[in-house]
XYZ file of C-alpha atoms in Angstrom:
394
model
C -187.169 71.108 -88.003
C -188.895 69.692 -91.071
C -185.533 68.983 -92.762
C -184.297 67.237 -89.673
C -187.418 65.082 -89.517
C -187.023 64.178 -93.228
C -183.435 63.182 -92.589
C -184.478 60.844 -89.762
C -187.160 59.244 -91.929
C -184.490 58.613 -94.641
C -182.132 57.102 -92.076
C -184.943 54.881 -90.788
C -185.785 53.753 -94.374
C -182.167 53.058 -95.126
C -181.664 51.007 -91.935
C -184.723 48.873 -92.700
C -183.463 48.243 -96.230
C -180.075 47.252 -94.868
C -181.559 44.925 -92.284
C -183.871 43.193 -94.825
C -181.190 42.768 -97.443
C -178.792 41.309 -94.927
C -181.472 38.789 -93.881
C -182.269 37.868 -97.525
C -178.699 38.014 -98.776
C -179.648 40.677 -101.313
C -177.430 43.590 -102.452
C -178.892 46.771 -100.806
C -177.394 49.117 -103.410
C -180.095 48.657 -105.959
C -182.693 49.766 -103.347
C -180.775 52.535 -101.702
C -180.266 54.189 -104.984
C -184.006 53.939 -105.667
C -185.830 57.191 -104.513
C -188.876 55.493 -103.247
C -190.359 57.490 -100.395
C -193.155 55.109 -99.488
C -191.687 52.707 -96.962
C -194.191 49.849 -97.653
C -193.501 49.989 -101.383
C -189.763 50.078 -100.620
C -189.934 47.010 -98.417
C -192.294 45.158 -100.771
C -189.657 45.655 -103.538
C -186.966 44.240 -101.361
C -189.080 41.266 -100.324
C -190.289 40.729 -103.885
C -186.784 40.200 -105.006
C -186.578 37.057 -102.955
C -190.059 35.862 -103.743
C -191.277 36.232 -100.144
C -194.999 36.985 -99.719
C -196.026 39.453 -97.102
C -198.229 38.203 -94.313
C -200.785 40.236 -92.457
C -198.520 40.217 -89.499
C -195.602 41.538 -91.526
C -197.831 44.256 -92.960
C -198.895 45.180 -89.385
C -195.235 45.706 -88.340
C -194.460 47.591 -91.609
C -197.233 50.026 -90.599
C -195.593 50.258 -87.136
C -192.248 51.207 -88.704
C -193.829 53.680 -91.051
C -195.615 55.498 -88.257
C -192.814 55.288 -85.679
C -192.429 58.835 -84.227
C -189.442 61.121 -84.313
C -190.029 62.941 -80.991
C -188.178 61.261 -78.120
C -191.121 61.409 -75.642
C -193.478 59.956 -78.165
C -190.837 57.238 -78.984
C -190.700 56.222 -75.273
C -194.511 55.823 -75.191
C -194.400 53.590 -78.296
C -191.473 51.562 -76.878
C -193.475 51.019 -73.614
C -196.449 49.753 -75.726
C -194.021 47.418 -77.689
C -192.614 46.186 -74.320
C -196.087 45.214 -73.278
C -196.674 43.286 -76.492
C -193.509 41.272 -75.809
C -194.510 40.115 -72.367
C -195.537 36.626 -73.577
C -193.438 36.574 -76.823
C -189.920 35.854 -77.698
C -190.334 37.111 -81.269
C -192.902 39.427 -82.972
C -194.453 36.834 -85.328
C -195.497 33.407 -84.177
C -194.978 31.918 -80.714
C -191.623 30.298 -81.277
C -187.955 31.422 -81.186
C -187.484 31.894 -84.948
C -187.012 35.513 -85.893
C -188.730 36.894 -89.041
C -188.513 39.916 -91.318
C -190.772 41.722 -88.876
C -188.197 41.453 -86.098
C -185.466 42.831 -88.368
C -187.679 45.719 -89.591
C -188.644 46.761 -86.099
C -185.095 46.406 -84.695
C -183.828 48.630 -87.431
C -186.493 51.315 -86.557
C -186.058 51.338 -82.762
C -182.299 50.836 -82.553
C -181.458 54.491 -82.594
C -184.071 55.331 -79.927
C -183.062 52.512 -77.579
C -179.329 53.109 -77.729
C -179.967 56.684 -76.528
C -182.113 55.626 -73.498
C -180.926 56.056 -69.921
C -180.334 53.015 -67.746
C -183.468 53.893 -65.643
C -185.665 54.070 -68.839
C -184.175 50.705 -70.025
C -185.095 49.024 -66.614
C -188.753 50.000 -67.300
C -188.670 47.940 -70.543
C -187.410 44.529 -69.593
C -189.214 42.608 -72.218
C -188.222 44.938 -75.012
C -184.509 44.754 -73.902
C -184.735 40.928 -73.776
C -186.123 40.839 -77.344
C -183.476 43.386 -78.589
C -180.705 41.234 -77.105
C -182.101 38.137 -78.748
C -182.577 39.683 -82.204
C -179.246 41.594 -82.360
C -177.389 38.363 -81.486
C -179.497 35.838 -83.395
C -179.524 37.938 -86.648
C -176.033 39.558 -86.167
C -177.263 43.047 -86.326
C -174.054 44.438 -84.886
C -172.603 43.936 -88.352
C -174.897 46.691 -89.505
C -175.651 48.823 -86.412
C -173.983 49.874 -83.262
C -174.435 47.109 -80.585
C -176.943 47.946 -77.883
C -175.354 46.971 -74.528
C -177.603 44.842 -72.331
C -177.085 44.599 -68.623
C -177.895 40.913 -68.186
C -178.817 39.267 -64.943
C -175.793 37.570 -63.366
C -175.739 34.718 -60.854
C -173.200 33.162 -58.546
C -173.075 29.540 -57.420
C -172.978 29.230 -53.668
C -169.483 28.821 -52.254
C -168.912 25.795 -49.962
C -168.323 26.848 -46.331
C -164.771 25.371 -46.061
C -164.251 26.900 -42.565
C -167.322 25.023 -41.292
C -165.929 21.751 -42.615
C -162.498 22.404 -41.015
C -164.233 23.087 -37.624
C -166.254 19.940 -37.858
C -163.144 17.825 -38.673
C -161.304 19.495 -35.777
C -164.140 18.693 -33.364
C -164.253 15.076 -34.492
C -160.501 14.782 -33.960
C -160.854 16.203 -30.414
C -163.570 13.738 -29.589
C -161.519 10.810 -30.796
C -158.477 12.009 -28.772
C -160.701 12.458 -25.671
C -161.841 8.796 -25.952
C -158.279 7.630 -26.085
C -157.398 9.470 -22.903
C -160.184 7.765 -20.845
C -158.778 5.247 -18.289
C -159.964 1.596 -18.340
C -161.823 2.042 -15.085
C -163.724 4.996 -16.528
C -164.543 2.931 -19.627
C -165.979 0.173 -17.508
C -167.991 2.662 -15.487
C -169.370 4.249 -18.582
C -170.186 0.894 -20.082
C -172.032 -0.049 -16.902
C -174.023 3.145 -16.908
C -174.918 2.605 -20.469
C -176.110 -0.916 -19.735
C -178.031 0.270 -16.649
C -179.776 2.868 -18.847
C -181.337 0.069 -20.841
C -182.432 -2.364 -18.172
C -182.228 -3.133 -14.430
C -183.189 -6.133 -12.454
C -186.075 -6.096 -10.100
C -186.247 -7.781 -6.733
C -187.420 -11.030 -8.201
C -184.473 -11.150 -10.674
C -186.693 -10.365 -13.675
C -185.256 -7.758 -16.092
C -187.216 -4.538 -16.225
C -186.823 -2.136 -19.101
C -185.759 1.266 -17.893
C -186.954 4.618 -19.316
C -185.020 5.656 -22.441
C -182.409 8.356 -22.045
C -182.678 11.764 -23.815
C -180.026 10.813 -26.330
C -181.960 7.618 -27.239
C -185.151 9.752 -27.715
C -183.348 12.122 -30.115
C -182.159 9.401 -32.543
C -185.635 8.695 -34.101
C -186.318 12.524 -34.075
C -183.174 13.126 -36.056
C -184.112 10.322 -38.530
C -187.507 11.949 -38.975
C -185.924 15.330 -39.704
C -183.600 13.838 -42.224
C -186.520 12.043 -43.922
C -188.475 15.341 -44.045
C -185.477 17.191 -45.623
C -185.218 14.458 -48.231
C -188.842 14.810 -49.135
C -188.328 18.616 -49.606
C -185.334 18.169 -51.933
C -185.835 19.393 -55.462
C -183.847 16.333 -56.542
C -187.084 14.349 -56.287
C -188.438 16.181 -59.229
C -187.406 15.277 -62.824
C -187.407 18.683 -64.559
C -186.625 18.589 -68.282
C -186.371 21.029 -71.149
C -189.222 20.445 -73.685
C -190.046 21.904 -77.079
C -193.851 22.480 -77.652
C -194.486 21.106 -81.095
C -198.260 21.874 -81.128
C -200.795 23.568 -78.883
C -204.570 23.907 -78.934
C -207.499 24.896 -76.805
C -208.927 22.252 -74.475
C -212.183 20.980 -75.937
C -214.259 21.453 -72.743
C -212.361 24.069 -70.565
C -211.905 27.621 -71.651
C -209.079 28.157 -69.139
C -206.939 25.220 -70.334
C -204.605 24.622 -73.242
C -203.219 21.299 -74.397
C -199.710 20.928 -75.723
C -197.641 18.222 -77.407
C -194.175 18.524 -76.007
C -190.947 17.028 -77.300
C -188.744 15.934 -74.365
C -186.391 13.760 -76.346
C -188.612 10.595 -76.080
C -189.866 8.617 -79.040
C -193.376 9.844 -78.454
C -194.365 13.480 -77.589
C -195.901 14.090 -74.154
C -199.399 15.585 -73.947
C -199.725 18.140 -71.212
C -202.700 20.152 -70.030
C -201.901 23.678 -68.713
C -203.976 26.492 -67.241
C -202.491 29.034 -69.599
C -205.375 29.987 -71.900
C -205.790 33.353 -70.174
C -202.117 34.265 -70.619
C -200.967 32.652 -73.934
C -202.431 31.716 -77.286
C -201.690 28.373 -78.830
C -199.625 30.153 -81.528
C -197.545 31.883 -78.921
C -196.580 28.491 -77.271
C -195.938 26.540 -80.505
C -192.235 26.010 -81.148
C -191.297 27.432 -77.706
C -188.863 25.840 -75.287
C -190.273 25.320 -71.797
C -189.248 23.378 -68.634
C -191.644 20.892 -67.300
C -191.810 18.243 -64.530
C -192.067 14.815 -66.233
C -192.299 12.459 -63.292
C -195.778 13.582 -62.083
C -198.400 10.904 -62.061
C -200.269 11.055 -65.450
C -203.964 11.866 -64.984
C -206.906 13.388 -66.885
C -207.940 16.966 -66.643
C -211.462 17.475 -67.836
C -211.297 14.173 -69.710
C -207.946 14.985 -71.456
C -204.806 13.087 -70.395
C -201.923 15.155 -69.014
C -198.402 13.676 -68.668
C -196.412 16.565 -67.158
C -196.467 19.983 -65.559
C -195.153 23.030 -67.404
C -193.532 25.352 -64.870
C -194.616 28.949 -64.983
C -193.545 32.174 -63.080
C -196.415 34.105 -61.620
C -196.579 37.568 -60.114
C -197.806 37.970 -56.520
C -201.321 38.943 -57.607
C -201.294 36.307 -60.418
C -202.126 38.946 -63.000
C -198.960 37.943 -64.942
C -198.055 34.327 -65.631
C -195.533 33.042 -68.147
C -193.761 29.786 -68.865
C -190.096 29.969 -67.669
C -187.668 31.260 -70.323
C -185.183 28.591 -71.447
C -181.853 29.852 -72.822
C -181.160 29.372 -76.448
C -179.117 26.223 -77.152
C -180.622 24.051 -74.477
C -181.822 20.803 -75.944
C -185.223 19.023 -75.558
C -184.919 16.188 -73.087
C -182.004 17.525 -71.089
C -182.512 17.654 -67.308
C -182.470 20.877 -65.336
C -179.905 20.701 -62.489
C -179.440 22.334 -59.098
C -175.962 22.735 -57.610
C -175.733 20.669 -54.434
C -178.867 18.646 -55.149
C -177.635 15.647 -57.101
C -180.067 13.011 -55.774
C -181.975 10.668 -58.148
C -185.525 11.812 -58.961
C -188.430 9.610 -58.056
C -189.731 7.440 -60.933
C -193.218 8.792 -60.271
C -194.144 11.247 -57.605
C -196.515 9.889 -55.019
C -199.508 12.249 -54.811
C -200.427 10.877 -51.306
C -197.110 12.159 -49.924
C -197.711 15.605 -51.367
C -194.102 15.962 -52.299
C -194.843 18.583 -55.000
C -196.801 20.716 -52.499
C -193.769 20.720 -50.142
C -191.224 21.653 -52.805
C -192.991 24.243 -54.842
C -193.070 26.970 -52.118
C -189.225 27.006 -52.457
C -189.405 27.530 -56.241
C -189.122 31.281 -56.806
C -187.685 33.824 -59.255
C -185.164 36.175 -57.640
C -184.920 39.915 -58.050
C -183.068 39.504 -61.352
C -185.735 37.103 -62.682
C -183.530 33.919 -62.375
C -185.559 30.749 -61.539
C -184.291 29.169 -58.355
C -184.891 26.554 -55.619
C -183.861 27.953 -52.276
C -181.689 30.389 -54.129
C -180.016 27.830 -56.402
C -180.556 28.536 -60.147
C -182.420 26.160 -62.583
C -179.387 25.276 -64.719
C -179.358 24.002 -68.315
C -176.370 23.227 -70.556
C -176.778 26.817 -71.920
C -177.227 28.667 -68.616
C -180.077 29.418 -66.118
C -183.739 29.485 -66.784
C -185.271 32.921 -66.264
C -188.458 34.923 -66.374
C -189.406 38.546 -66.998
C -191.301 38.293 -63.620
C -188.954 39.024 -60.779
C -189.600 37.832 -57.233
C -192.462 35.602 -58.396
C -193.581 32.084 -57.493
C -192.987 29.106 -59.772
C -195.630 26.401 -60.222
């Protein structure tokens, strides 16, 4: 058993050296031939060759790698803890999307454990699996290690109901044909009835307006319904991809953070968000988000806010996270919804409460895809998602 454990430790050390050397474009042979048993010393030697200084965060993850267990049950427990740390993070160090040496080191350590997990165990680690998928593709780890297969969420765009359209066209054709078959006398009678429905003459010859028919009553009702549906359309919202360039704590509210967000405009937008309980400023910096940019600007505790960062929330609101934007989406591009191509309002009218009527239909589905009435939030690089499934979006 001791020999087997030693073999696994040596494999772990070798994998870490390979990952770091690939990242730093350094020949791994000179380190693999070195019989240094201390992992920290080994990694420091690799990093020193490229004149990269170790940060406190990197040292912490080196300690994680050095103490990573061999026993499978203990490994699962550590992976679960790592999954929890990744709830609000895309990468291990910093709050952006740029991987670091820490990500490569930890990936090299956990790769063998994760590749042997069952599907049921993997489903319990959604944040870890998301991170693994990102790192192994971003840093091309499959060139060194066996690729870990990720069962990604899929989505299907709604298929137009062609049969319904055919039936409507057929009914219209029948109605037109029926009109052609009516005799002139029937047409005259119908015309007279229509006229009588509007007004009749009283005994003194004065026209008296008659009570409106049921059909006439329904016309304004139909218009009101159409107007209501228009107000509820997500097309009224201007939802854009933004890159948080800077974030800091609100000067007078512990629950609020302030962000400077690049949405492709000459000037960054300043947005106030109630995320202090769920994210640190560092975790938000350099992170892609989606935000509504046509809300009316206003002050929140004396700080101007010019947008609304959209976040997914669990039912009990213990978990809240900004929606995840797929890699490759560009700051400033608009999020689209198939079938809702209307022009957004220049500025939403708070008195109409348009946002209040639309947000109840913004939800994440069972696969974590952000949707409006089941239609995905689409960017040029795919749908926006969240690690929170069946959650509300506000």
